Amino acid sequence: MKNLTWVGLIAIIFGTACKFNTGDKTVLPIYGNRRPVTKMVNDKPVTDTLYQTISKFKTINQYGDSISNKSLDGDIYIADFFFTTCPSICPVMHRNMLNVYNAFKSRGDIRIISYTIDPKHDSVPVLKKYADKLGVSGNTWWFLQGKKDDIYKLSESYLVRKPQEDAKQQFIHDGSFILVDKQKRIRGAYDGTDPKQVEQMIADIKTLQNEPDQIIAQ
Amino acid sequence: MKLKITGAISAVIILFIASCQSEESIEFRRYYSSGALVYQTHCQNCHGINGEGLSALIPPLTDSIYLKNNKTALACYIKLGLNRPITIKGRTFDDAMPAAELSPVEIARVLTYIGNSFGNKLNTINEQAVQADLAKCE
């Protein structure tokens, strides 16, 4: 009988230890450079941290609507870089992204944006057709066409590998999904070709949604 | 006596069939397992780990009737790509499939893999068959 009590006690300790660990992981890291800024508030110097954020951009979505960084103000969103005729990693990425889309489309509280890195071919009608065939409708998932140089430059602020063209005129690019918070800070980067990492991203999005708006992280 | 001879003959026949089958199944297994690797490298990104395709963009590889009816054309599709609409499981797919740089034996391996996965049952498609099919590509 005494032994049993001990077993029970140990089980409780282990059980709560595990719970403590999972409960602890409620804040996602903030990626990118940061620098301190000192402002005068009420004649007193106050030091704050300035985080790296996504740069401004101007694009058009699959419906022909103008979409800029402002269109995403106050949104949690996921971004990736792709092109519609991509024979390599894009189908895997968007097969996985389709799971994310299906998980959140009815709630409408996150957005997905896919920038084409081949704007010459991927015009608005081409992007619309691609979205239709993928089974994407509404405004949860936008496929964006912008100026090629701008998009390539923009990829740097998402901390992904800058797209390149090889000798065969094939585009080489990064298969990452980037999770961006309401303040346009990068909170996660996932391999879009790996279903397990994409599952983790779905969990992280929920964590991010539950985060208080004015959080002081790290 | 007669019974013994019949017994011996049937034993030999059974043995013969059994050895034949196992040789066939060795060939099948060799093609199938190496075909799985070709599939992973050249096909899986688009057609998926379970041959499920992708929405209306990329056809699934689960239409056994289509595969059976077009068995001798499949090698050419892989070698040259496909640039015309096809109907798979009652749905039309009109996006192009790029040509794959694969040797005839690799095509045979991957066809054996696809032809006997995802609910398909085409048995072994060997190198000789692929060579013959490739000679008739349009």
XYZ file of C-alpha atoms in Angstrom:
356
model
C 0.000 0.000 0.000
C 2.803 2.365 0.911
C 4.535 1.534 -2.357
C 1.399 2.404 -4.282
C 1.209 5.815 -2.659
C 4.770 6.514 -3.728
C 4.022 5.454 -7.277
C 1.015 7.727 -7.287
C 3.013 10.635 -5.935
C 5.774 10.188 -8.521
C 3.172 9.971 -11.266
C 1.646 13.263 -10.117
C 5.043 14.959 -10.039
C 5.856 13.776 -13.555
C 2.416 14.697 -14.771
C 2.609 18.249 -13.513
C 6.187 18.568 -14.757
C 5.000 17.826 -18.267
C 2.111 20.235 -17.972
C 4.465 22.924 -16.792
C 6.655 22.426 -19.839
C 3.832 22.715 -22.346
C 2.326 25.668 -20.536
C 5.615 27.492 -20.661
C 5.804 27.604 -24.458
C 3.244 30.310 -25.090
C 5.464 33.001 -26.589
C 6.944 32.631 -30.057
C 10.397 34.122 -30.667
C 10.832 37.330 -32.660
C 13.270 36.918 -35.533
C 15.543 39.360 -37.308
C 17.689 42.282 -36.250
C 16.697 44.487 -33.394
C 18.072 47.714 -32.014
C 17.373 49.764 -28.928
C 15.829 53.198 -29.299
C 15.703 55.780 -26.583
C 12.807 58.185 -26.535
C 11.968 60.980 -24.139
C 8.717 60.259 -22.384
C 7.612 62.886 -19.830
C 11.170 64.290 -19.875
C 12.594 60.897 -18.939
C 14.589 58.710 -21.322
C 12.798 55.420 -22.056
C 14.585 52.672 -23.949
C 12.524 50.470 -26.227
C 13.428 47.714 -28.686
C 12.844 48.237 -32.382
C 12.307 44.926 -34.175
C 12.847 44.101 -37.810
C 9.597 44.308 -39.748
C 8.444 43.438 -43.270
C 9.183 46.221 -45.777
C 6.548 48.106 -47.736
C 5.344 46.539 -50.981
C 2.859 47.132 -53.798
C 1.246 44.242 -55.642
C -1.941 43.072 -57.353
C -3.838 39.956 -56.253
C -5.590 37.275 -58.317
C -8.760 39.397 -58.465
C -6.898 42.430 -59.835
C -7.142 44.313 -56.525
C -4.199 46.422 -55.377
C -2.609 44.875 -52.321
C 0.061 46.643 -50.305
C 1.637 46.137 -46.909
C -1.212 48.335 -45.590
C -3.790 45.761 -46.723
C -2.287 43.456 -44.095
C -2.284 45.965 -41.227
C -3.443 44.261 -38.056
C -3.375 40.789 -39.663
C -1.476 37.700 -38.715
C -0.317 36.268 -42.007
C 1.832 33.643 -43.680
C 3.923 34.439 -46.743
C 5.691 32.329 -49.318
C 7.375 32.775 -52.708
C 6.370 30.583 -55.666
C 5.535 30.549 -59.367
C 2.672 28.762 -61.101
C 4.796 26.752 -63.545
C 7.189 25.553 -60.853
C 7.824 21.858 -61.372
C 9.806 21.221 -58.215
C 8.875 22.289 -54.704
C 5.838 24.544 -55.245
C 3.270 21.743 -55.622
C 4.426 20.274 -52.288
C 4.397 23.700 -50.643
C 0.898 24.485 -51.816
C -0.387 20.990 -51.045
C 0.733 21.677 -47.470
C -0.492 25.286 -47.536
C -3.903 24.019 -48.630
C -4.149 22.304 -45.219
C -3.434 25.638 -43.539
C -6.012 27.343 -45.760
C -8.641 24.739 -44.938
C -7.865 25.011 -41.222
C -8.450 28.775 -41.106
C -10.640 29.804 -44.076
C -13.949 29.619 -42.222
C -12.649 31.751 -39.341
C -11.157 34.354 -41.675
C -8.729 35.599 -39.015
C -5.468 34.928 -40.812
C -4.258 35.554 -44.341
C -1.973 33.660 -46.647
C -0.025 35.516 -49.320
C 1.979 33.892 -52.083
C 4.228 36.218 -54.055
C 5.006 35.059 -57.580
C 8.673 35.331 -58.492
C 7.770 35.006 -62.194
C 5.496 38.037 -62.680
C 6.124 38.027 -66.435
C 4.224 34.753 -66.817
C 2.051 34.886 -63.719
C -0.374 37.641 -64.669
C -3.622 38.295 -62.817
C -5.662 35.866 -65.003
C -2.957 33.188 -64.660
C -2.958 33.600 -60.881
C -6.775 33.505 -60.791
C -6.834 30.295 -62.793
C -4.193 28.791 -60.515
C -6.217 29.727 -57.420
C -9.409 28.295 -58.958
C -7.714 25.035 -59.823
C -6.162 24.790 -56.394
C -9.643 25.216 -54.944
C -8.994 28.598 -53.341
C -11.697 31.280 -53.246
C -12.470 34.361 -51.169
C -9.866 36.602 -49.557
C -8.068 34.262 -47.170
C -5.325 33.376 -49.662
C -3.963 35.969 -52.059
C -1.625 35.272 -54.966
C 0.348 38.437 -55.584
C 2.027 39.834 -58.662
C 4.458 42.715 -58.276
C 7.524 44.098 -60.032
C 10.115 41.352 -60.186
C 12.980 43.388 -58.744
C 10.761 44.648 -55.925
C 9.637 41.146 -54.990
C 13.192 39.798 -55.075
C 14.277 42.662 -52.827
C 11.273 42.140 -50.569
C 12.252 38.501 -50.028
C 15.212 39.786 -48.013
C 12.985 41.360 -45.405
C 11.263 37.970 -44.989
C 14.747 36.542 -44.318
C 14.371 33.950 -47.077
C 16.945 33.096 -49.698
C 16.765 35.613 -52.521
C 15.301 34.001 -55.670
C 17.664 33.413 -58.574
C 17.440 32.321 -62.175
C 19.768 29.613 -63.396
C 21.104 29.033 -66.897
C 17.966 27.149 -67.928
C 15.808 30.149 -66.940
C 14.465 28.113 -64.056
C 13.777 29.956 -60.876
C 15.559 28.826 -57.760
C 13.856 29.862 -54.585
C 13.258 29.126 -50.970
C 10.405 26.838 -49.868
C 9.851 28.579 -46.539
C 6.569 29.635 -45.013
C 7.063 32.810 -42.973
C 4.743 33.602 -40.089
C 4.262 37.338 -39.549
C 2.492 38.917 -36.586
C 0.172 41.936 -36.403
C 3.164 44.258 -35.936
C 4.738 42.807 -39.125
C 7.474 41.031 -37.196
C 8.660 37.561 -38.204
C 7.595 35.015 -35.594
C 8.292 31.747 -37.360
C 9.913 30.186 -40.424
C 8.962 26.691 -41.561
C 9.978 24.356 -44.348
C 6.873 24.456 -46.528
C 7.759 21.111 -48.076
C 7.649 19.276 -44.740
C 4.126 18.378 -43.548
C 5.338 18.068 -39.932
C 6.730 21.612 -39.877
C 3.539 22.911 -41.458
C 1.549 21.195 -38.708
C 3.775 22.966 -36.174
C 3.054 26.236 -37.975
C -0.702 25.703 -37.598
C -0.159 25.202 -33.846
C 2.057 28.308 -33.682
C -0.555 30.424 -35.476
C -3.036 29.514 -32.736
C -0.445 30.461 -30.111
C 0.109 33.775 -31.856
C -3.627 34.443 -32.044
C -3.872 34.049 -28.282
C -1.014 36.457 -27.648
C -1.980 39.758 -25.998
C -1.528 42.676 -28.402
C 1.093 44.549 -26.408
C 3.419 41.794 -25.397
C 6.944 42.472 -24.266
C 8.810 39.449 -25.528
C 12.305 38.609 -24.431
C 3.466 -47.211 -60.351
C 1.346 -44.977 -62.588
C 0.427 -42.941 -59.561
C 4.082 -42.494 -58.705
C 4.950 -41.204 -62.176
C 2.022 -38.804 -62.206
C 3.051 -37.687 -58.783
C 6.644 -37.132 -59.861
C 5.599 -35.264 -63.014
C 3.206 -33.026 -61.150
C 5.875 -32.391 -58.544
C 8.275 -31.283 -61.278
C 5.602 -29.086 -62.866
C 4.772 -27.503 -59.516
C 8.455 -26.901 -58.838
C 8.890 -25.392 -62.293
C 5.953 -23.037 -61.896
C 7.081 -22.110 -58.423
C 10.603 -21.256 -59.576
C 9.197 -19.350 -62.560
C 6.983 -17.330 -60.300
C 9.707 -16.512 -57.872
C 11.982 -15.348 -60.685
C 9.178 -13.166 -61.956
C 8.535 -11.836 -58.493
C 12.249 -11.145 -58.012
C 12.193 -9.065 -61.203
C 9.025 -7.360 -60.012
C 10.453 -6.563 -56.615
C 13.662 -5.235 -58.113
C 11.758 -2.931 -60.471
C 9.251 -1.916 -57.826
C 11.706 -0.990 -55.066
C 14.054 0.959 -57.331
C 10.987 2.533 -58.940
C 9.958 3.890 -55.549
C 13.207 5.862 -55.438
C 12.728 7.222 -58.966
C 9.211 8.229 -57.958
C 10.436 10.083 -54.869
C 13.003 12.023 -56.867
C 11.077 12.808 -60.036
C 7.347 12.494 -59.428
C 6.391 12.802 -55.789
C 6.658 16.593 -55.467
C 3.791 17.037 -57.889
C 1.833 13.792 -57.738
C 2.164 13.327 -53.984
C 3.359 10.600 -51.655
C 0.119 8.650 -52.150
C -0.321 9.560 -55.816
C -3.077 11.948 -54.797
C -2.162 14.777 -57.190
C -3.092 18.363 -56.294
C -6.658 19.640 -56.621
C -7.439 20.392 -60.268
C -3.809 21.293 -61.057
C -2.100 17.912 -61.003
C -3.936 14.654 -61.723
C -3.860 11.780 -59.237
C -2.248 8.483 -60.249
C -5.075 6.438 -58.796
C -7.196 6.006 -61.935
C -6.476 2.318 -62.538
C -8.736 2.147 -65.581
C -6.965 5.066 -67.266
C -3.563 3.557 -66.550
C -4.647 0.152 -67.853
C -6.158 1.596 -71.045
C -3.114 3.783 -71.726
C -0.483 1.335 -70.492
C 1.632 1.435 -73.671
C 1.530 5.251 -73.911
C 2.685 5.948 -70.349
C 6.408 5.657 -71.140
C 6.077 8.361 -73.810
C 4.207 10.658 -71.398
C 7.112 10.462 -68.966
C 9.829 10.781 -71.603
C 8.274 13.648 -73.590
C 5.954 15.259 -71.085
C 2.265 15.819 -71.699
C 0.860 18.929 -73.345
C -2.769 18.112 -73.981
C -5.802 17.835 -71.708
C -6.499 14.436 -70.186
C -9.499 13.116 -68.267
C -8.722 11.343 -65.021
C -11.507 10.028 -62.817
C -13.984 12.118 -64.758
C -12.062 15.380 -64.307
C -10.149 17.242 -66.996
C -6.570 18.331 -66.368
C -5.087 20.754 -68.902
C -1.806 21.882 -67.371
C 1.384 20.633 -68.980
C 3.564 17.968 -67.416
C 7.264 18.575 -68.042
C 9.385 15.885 -69.696
C 11.528 13.863 -67.297
C 15.130 13.085 -68.091
C 14.988 9.370 -67.371
C 16.544 6.347 -69.075
C 14.266 3.559 -70.394
C 15.105 1.322 -67.443
C 14.291 4.104 -64.980
C 10.984 4.692 -66.769
C 10.274 0.938 -66.508
C 11.042 1.003 -62.794
C 8.886 4.004 -62.030
C 6.013 2.684 -64.144
C 6.194 -0.628 -62.284
C 6.069 1.326 -59.040
C 3.154 3.564 -60.043
C 1.380 0.707 -61.804
C 1.376 -1.352 -58.618
C 0.859 1.328 -55.976
C -2.086 3.585 -55.086
C -4.539 0.738 -55.758
C -3.227 -0.023 -59.270
C -2.375 -3.523 -60.515
C -0.451 -3.518 -63.796
C 2.263 -6.041 -62.824
C 5.847 -5.569 -64.055
C 6.490 -3.142 -66.888
C 10.019 -4.101 -67.860
C 12.728 -2.355 -69.824
C 11.986 -4.254 -73.069
C 8.345 -3.202 -72.955
C 9.331 0.417 -72.343
C 11.862 0.347 -75.211
C 9.122 -0.951 -77.534
C 6.644 1.688 -76.328
C 9.186 4.504 -76.675
C 9.829 3.507 -80.299
C 6.176 4.292 -81.025
C 5.984 7.720 -79.322
C 3.985 10.238 -81.307
